CSV table of C-alpha atoms in Angstrom, one decimal:
chain,number,residue,atom,x,y,z
A,183,MET,CA,12.6,-18.4,2.0
A,184,THR,CA,9.2,-16.9,2.5
A,185,PHE,CA,7.4,-20.2,2.7
A,186,ALA,CA,10.2,-21.7,4.9
A,187,PHE,CA,9.7,-18.8,7.3
A,188,THR,CA,5.9,-19.3,7.2
A,189,ARG,CA,6.4,-22.9,8.2
A,190,PHE,CA,8.8,-22.0,11.0
A,191,ASP,CA,6.5,-19.2,12.2
A,192,LEU,CA,3.5,-21.5,12.4
A,193,MET,CA,5.5,-24.1,14.3
A,194,SER,CA,6.6,-21.4,16.8
A,195,TRP,CA,3.2,-20.1,17.9
A,196,PHE,CA,0.3,-22.2,16.4
A,197,PRO,CA,0.6,-25.3,18.6
A,198,ARG,CA,0.0,-23.4,21.8
A,199,ARG,CA,-2.9,-23.5,24.2
A,200,GLN,CA,-3.6,-19.8,23.9
A,201,THR,CA,-3.7,-20.2,20.2
A,202,LEU,CA,-5.9,-23.3,20.0
A,203,LEU,CA,-8.5,-22.3,22.7
A,204,PRO,CA,-10.0,-19.4,20.6
A,205,LEU,CA,-10.7,-22.0,17.9
A,206,ALA,CA,-12.8,-23.9,20.4
A,207,PHE,CA,-14.6,-20.6,21.2
A,208,ILE,CA,-15.7,-20.5,17.5
A,209,VAL,CA,-17.4,-23.9,18.0
A,210,ILE,CA,-19.1,-22.7,21.2
A,211,VAL,CA,-20.4,-19.6,19.5
A,212,GLY,CA,-21.8,-21.7,16.6
A,213,ILE,CA,-23.6,-24.1,18.9
A,214,ALA,CA,-24.8,-21.6,21.5
A,215,LEU,CA,-26.1,-18.9,19.2
A,216,PRO,CA,-28.9,-20.0,16.9
A,217,VAL,CA,-28.3,-17.3,14.3
A,218,PRO,CA,-26.8,-18.9,11.2
A,219,GLY,CA,-23.3,-17.5,10.3
A,220,MET,CA,-22.3,-16.4,13.8
A,221,ALA,CA,-19.5,-18.9,13.9
A,222,ILE,CA,-18.1,-17.5,10.7
A,223,ALA,CA,-18.2,-14.0,12.1
A,224,ALA,CA,-16.6,-15.2,15.3
A,225,SER,CA,-13.8,-16.8,13.3
A,226,ALA,CA,-13.0,-13.5,11.7
A,227,PHE,CA,-12.8,-11.6,15.0
A,228,VAL,CA,-10.8,-14.4,16.6
A,229,THR,CA,-8.2,-14.2,13.8
A,230,SER,CA,-8.0,-10.4,14.1
A,231,LEU,CA,-7.4,-10.7,17.8
A,232,MET,CA,-4.8,-13.5,17.4
A,233,LEU,CA,-2.8,-11.4,14.9
A,234,SER,CA,-0.5,-10.2,17.7
A,235,THR,CA,0.2,-13.6,19.1
A,236,PRO,CA,3.3,-14.4,17.0
A,237,PHE,CA,4.7,-11.0,17.9
A,238,LEU,CA,4.3,-11.8,21.6
A,239,GLY,CA,6.3,-15.0,20.9
A,240,ASP,CA,9.0,-13.0,19.2
A,241,GLU,CA,9.6,-10.9,22.3
A,242,ARG,CA,9.1,-13.7,24.8
A,243,ASP,CA,11.6,-16.1,23.1
A,244,ARG,CA,13.8,-13.2,21.7
A,245,LEU,CA,13.2,-14.4,18.2
A,246,ASP,CA,13.7,-10.9,16.8
A,247,THR,CA,17.4,-11.2,17.7
A,248,LEU,CA,17.5,-14.5,15.8
A,249,TYR,CA,15.8,-12.9,12.7
A,250,GLY,CA,18.5,-10.2,12.7
A,251,VAL,CA,21.3,-12.8,12.2
A,252,LEU,CA,19.6,-15.3,10.0
A,253,PRO,CA,20.3,-15.2,6.3
A,254,ILE,CA,16.7,-14.1,5.5
A,255,SER,CA,15.4,-10.8,4.2
A,256,ARG,CA,13.1,-8.6,6.2
A,257,ARG,CA,10.6,-8.8,3.3
A,258,ALA,CA,10.5,-12.6,3.6
A,259,ILE,CA,9.8,-12.3,7.3
A,260,VAL,CA,7.0,-9.9,6.9
A,261,VAL,CA,5.3,-11.7,4.0
A,262,GLY,CA,5.8,-15.1,5.8
A,263,ARG,CA,4.2,-13.7,8.9
A,264,ALA,CA,1.3,-12.4,6.9
A,265,LEU,CA,0.8,-15.8,5.3
A,266,SER,CA,0.9,-17.6,8.6
A,267,ILE,CA,-1.8,-15.3,10.0
A,268,LEU,CA,-3.9,-15.8,6.9
A,269,LEU,CA,-3.5,-19.6,7.3
A,270,TYR,CA,-4.7,-19.3,10.9
A,271,GLY,CA,-7.7,-17.5,9.5
A,272,VAL,CA,-8.3,-20.3,7.0
A,273,VAL,CA,-8.2,-22.9,9.8
A,274,ALA,CA,-10.6,-20.8,11.9
A,275,MET,CA,-13.0,-20.3,8.9
A,276,THR,CA,-12.9,-24.0,8.2
A,277,ILE,CA,-13.9,-24.9,11.8
A,278,ALA,CA,-16.6,-22.2,11.6
A,279,THR,CA,-18.0,-23.7,8.4
A,280,VAL,CA,-18.0,-27.2,9.7
A,281,THR,CA,-19.7,-26.1,12.9
A,282,THR,CA,-22.3,-24.0,11.0
A,283,LEU,CA,-23.3,-26.8,8.6
A,284,SER,CA,-23.3,-29.4,11.4
A,285,VAL,CA,-25.5,-27.4,13.7
A,286,ALA,CA,-27.9,-26.7,10.8
A,287,ALA,CA,-28.0,-30.4,9.9
A,288,ILE,CA,-28.8,-31.3,13.5
A,289,ARG,CA,-31.5,-28.7,13.8
A,290,GLY,CA,-32.9,-29.6,10.4
A,291,THR,CA,-32.4,-26.2,8.9
A,292,THR,CA,-31.0,-25.1,5.6
A,293,ILE,CA,-28.2,-22.6,5.1
A,294,ALA,CA,-28.5,-20.6,2.0
A,295,PRO,CA,-25.3,-20.4,-0.1
A,296,GLU,CA,-25.8,-16.6,-0.3
A,297,LEU,CA,-25.6,-16.4,3.5
A,298,LEU,CA,-22.3,-18.3,3.5
A,299,MET,CA,-20.9,-16.2,0.7
A,300,THR,CA,-21.8,-13.0,2.4
A,301,GLY,CA,-20.3,-14.3,5.7
A,302,TYR,CA,-17.1,-15.3,4.0
A,303,ALA,CA,-16.7,-11.9,2.3
A,304,ALA,CA,-17.5,-9.9,5.4
A,305,SER,CA,-15.1,-12.0,7.4
A,306,PHE,CA,-12.4,-11.4,4.8
A,307,ALA,CA,-12.9,-7.7,5.2
A,308,ILE,CA,-12.9,-8.0,9.0
A,309,ILE,CA,-9.5,-9.8,8.8
A,310,GLY,CA,-8.1,-7.5,6.1
A,311,LEU,CA,-8.7,-4.3,8.1
A,312,PRO,CA,-6.7,-5.5,11.2
A,313,VAL,CA,-3.9,-6.7,9.0
A,314,GLY,CA,-3.7,-3.3,7.4
A,315,VAL,CA,-3.7,-1.5,10.8
A,316,GLN,CA,-1.8,-3.9,13.1
A,317,LEU,CA,0.9,-5.4,11.0
A,318,PRO,CA,2.8,-2.2,10.3
A,319,VAL,CA,2.6,-1.1,13.9
A,320,LEU,CA,3.6,-4.5,15.4
A,321,PHE,CA,6.5,-4.9,13.0
A,322,ARG,CA,7.7,-1.4,13.7
A,323,ILE,CA,7.6,-1.2,17.5
A,324,GLY,CA,6.9,-4.8,18.6
A,325,TYR,CA,4.2,-6.3,20.9
A,326,SER,CA,4.9,-4.6,24.2
A,327,ARG,CA,4.5,-1.0,22.8
A,328,GLY,CA,2.0,-1.8,20.1
A,329,ARG,CA,-0.3,-4.4,21.8
A,330,LEU,CA,-3.2,-1.9,22.3
A,331,VAL,CA,-3.5,-1.5,18.5
A,332,VAL,CA,-4.9,-5.1,18.5
A,333,TYR,CA,-8.2,-3.8,19.8
A,334,ALA,CA,-8.4,-0.8,17.5
A,335,PRO,CA,-10.2,-2.5,14.5
A,336,VAL,CA,-12.7,-4.3,16.8
A,337,LEU,CA,-13.4,-1.0,18.7
A,338,LEU,CA,-13.7,0.9,15.4
A,339,ILE,CA,-16.2,-1.6,14.0
A,340,ALA,CA,-18.2,-1.7,17.2
A,341,GLY,CA,-18.2,2.1,17.5
A,342,ALA,CA,-19.3,2.5,14.0
A,343,ALA,CA,-22.2,0.0,14.5
A,344,TRP,CA,-23.2,1.8,17.7
A,345,ILE,CA,-23.2,5.3,16.1
A,346,ASN,CA,-25.2,4.0,13.1
A,347,GLN,CA,-27.7,2.4,15.5
A,348,ALA,CA,-28.0,5.7,17.4
A,349,THR,CA,-28.2,8.0,14.4
A,350,SER,CA,-29.4,5.7,11.6
A,351,VAL,CA,-26.9,7.2,9.2
A,352,ILE,CA,-27.0,4.0,7.1
A,353,ASP,CA,-30.6,2.7,6.6
A,354,GLY,CA,-30.9,-1.0,6.9
A,355,ASP,CA,-33.5,-1.0,4.0
A,356,ILE,CA,-30.9,0.5,1.8
A,357,ILE,CA,-28.3,-2.1,2.7
A,358,ASN,CA,-30.8,-4.8,1.8
A,359,THR,CA,-31.2,-3.4,-1.7
A,360,ILE,CA,-27.5,-3.7,-2.5
A,361,PRO,CA,-26.9,-6.6,-4.9
A,362,LEU,CA,-25.1,-9.6,-3.5
A,363,GLU,CA,-22.3,-9.3,-6.0
A,364,VAL,CA,-21.7,-5.7,-5.2
A,365,GLY,CA,-21.6,-6.3,-1.4
A,366,VAL,CA,-19.4,-9.3,-1.7
A,367,GLY,CA,-17.1,-7.5,-4.2
A,368,ALA,CA,-16.8,-4.5,-1.8
A,369,CYS,CA,-15.9,-6.7,1.1
A,370,VAL,CA,-13.3,-8.6,-0.9
A,371,ALA,CA,-11.8,-5.4,-2.1
A,372,ILE,CA,-11.6,-4.0,1.4
A,373,GLY,CA,-9.9,-7.1,2.7
A,374,THR,CA,-7.5,-7.3,-0.2
A,375,LEU,CA,-6.6,-3.7,0.1
A,376,GLY,CA,-6.0,-4.0,3.9
A,377,ILE,CA,-3.7,-7.1,3.5
A,378,ILE,CA,-1.7,-5.7,0.6
A,379,THR,CA,-1.3,-2.2,2.1
A,380,GLY,CA,-0.5,-3.5,5.6
A,381,THR,CA,2.1,-5.9,4.3
A,382,LEU,CA,3.8,-3.4,2.0
A,383,LEU,CA,3.9,-0.8,4.8
A,384,ALA,CA,5.2,-3.4,7.3
A,385,VAL,CA,8.0,-4.3,4.9
A,386,ARG,CA,9.1,-0.7,4.7
A,387,LEU,CA,8.9,-0.1,8.4
A,388,TYR,CA,10.5,-3.4,9.4
A,389,THR,CA,13.4,-2.9,7.1
A,390,THR,CA,14.5,0.2,9.0
A,391,ARG,CA,13.9,-1.3,12.4
A,392,GLU,CA,17.0,-2.1,14.5
A,393,LEU,CA,16.8,-5.7,15.8
A,394,ARG,CA,18.7,-6.4,19.0
């Protein structure tokens, strides 16, 4: 039932203009900004911002009422929704990778595999954090009351970067000394923890929510 719901969920919100246009934004970022890996970073932020889109569709089309009468468990709905969001992230990351490699080939530059690996790991963490924060809130109170939480992870990351730039709490030279395996492993761990924690908490909160 979980995979069946994932398929239904993707069909309900993926083929929409407001969902597809951000994917085009990833291509524009990859072409316009000469810094390698920017498209990959953009795909992560796009995915985190699009996380609330299916919840908006639930309210607009009154799908929550439908979920309440369908012979499907709340757990299957939450896990299926999480999978559909991650699949959107995979599509976004694929577009970002193709754009990055294509632009590099046109410009005659070489993209180091380490850069791609770091970009993928960091993007996974950037996606995992919003899933951990937004998924429980949106499943508990819906899009209308919880839509502002969509911007919380982005603001948190931007705020932390600004504070570090102003205070130099974390030295850039120290970051450069961190082994690649350690940095990638830490990002993967953060992303995995966010996805698992957010999904489990969302299941618990959504189970007790009254759908009407």
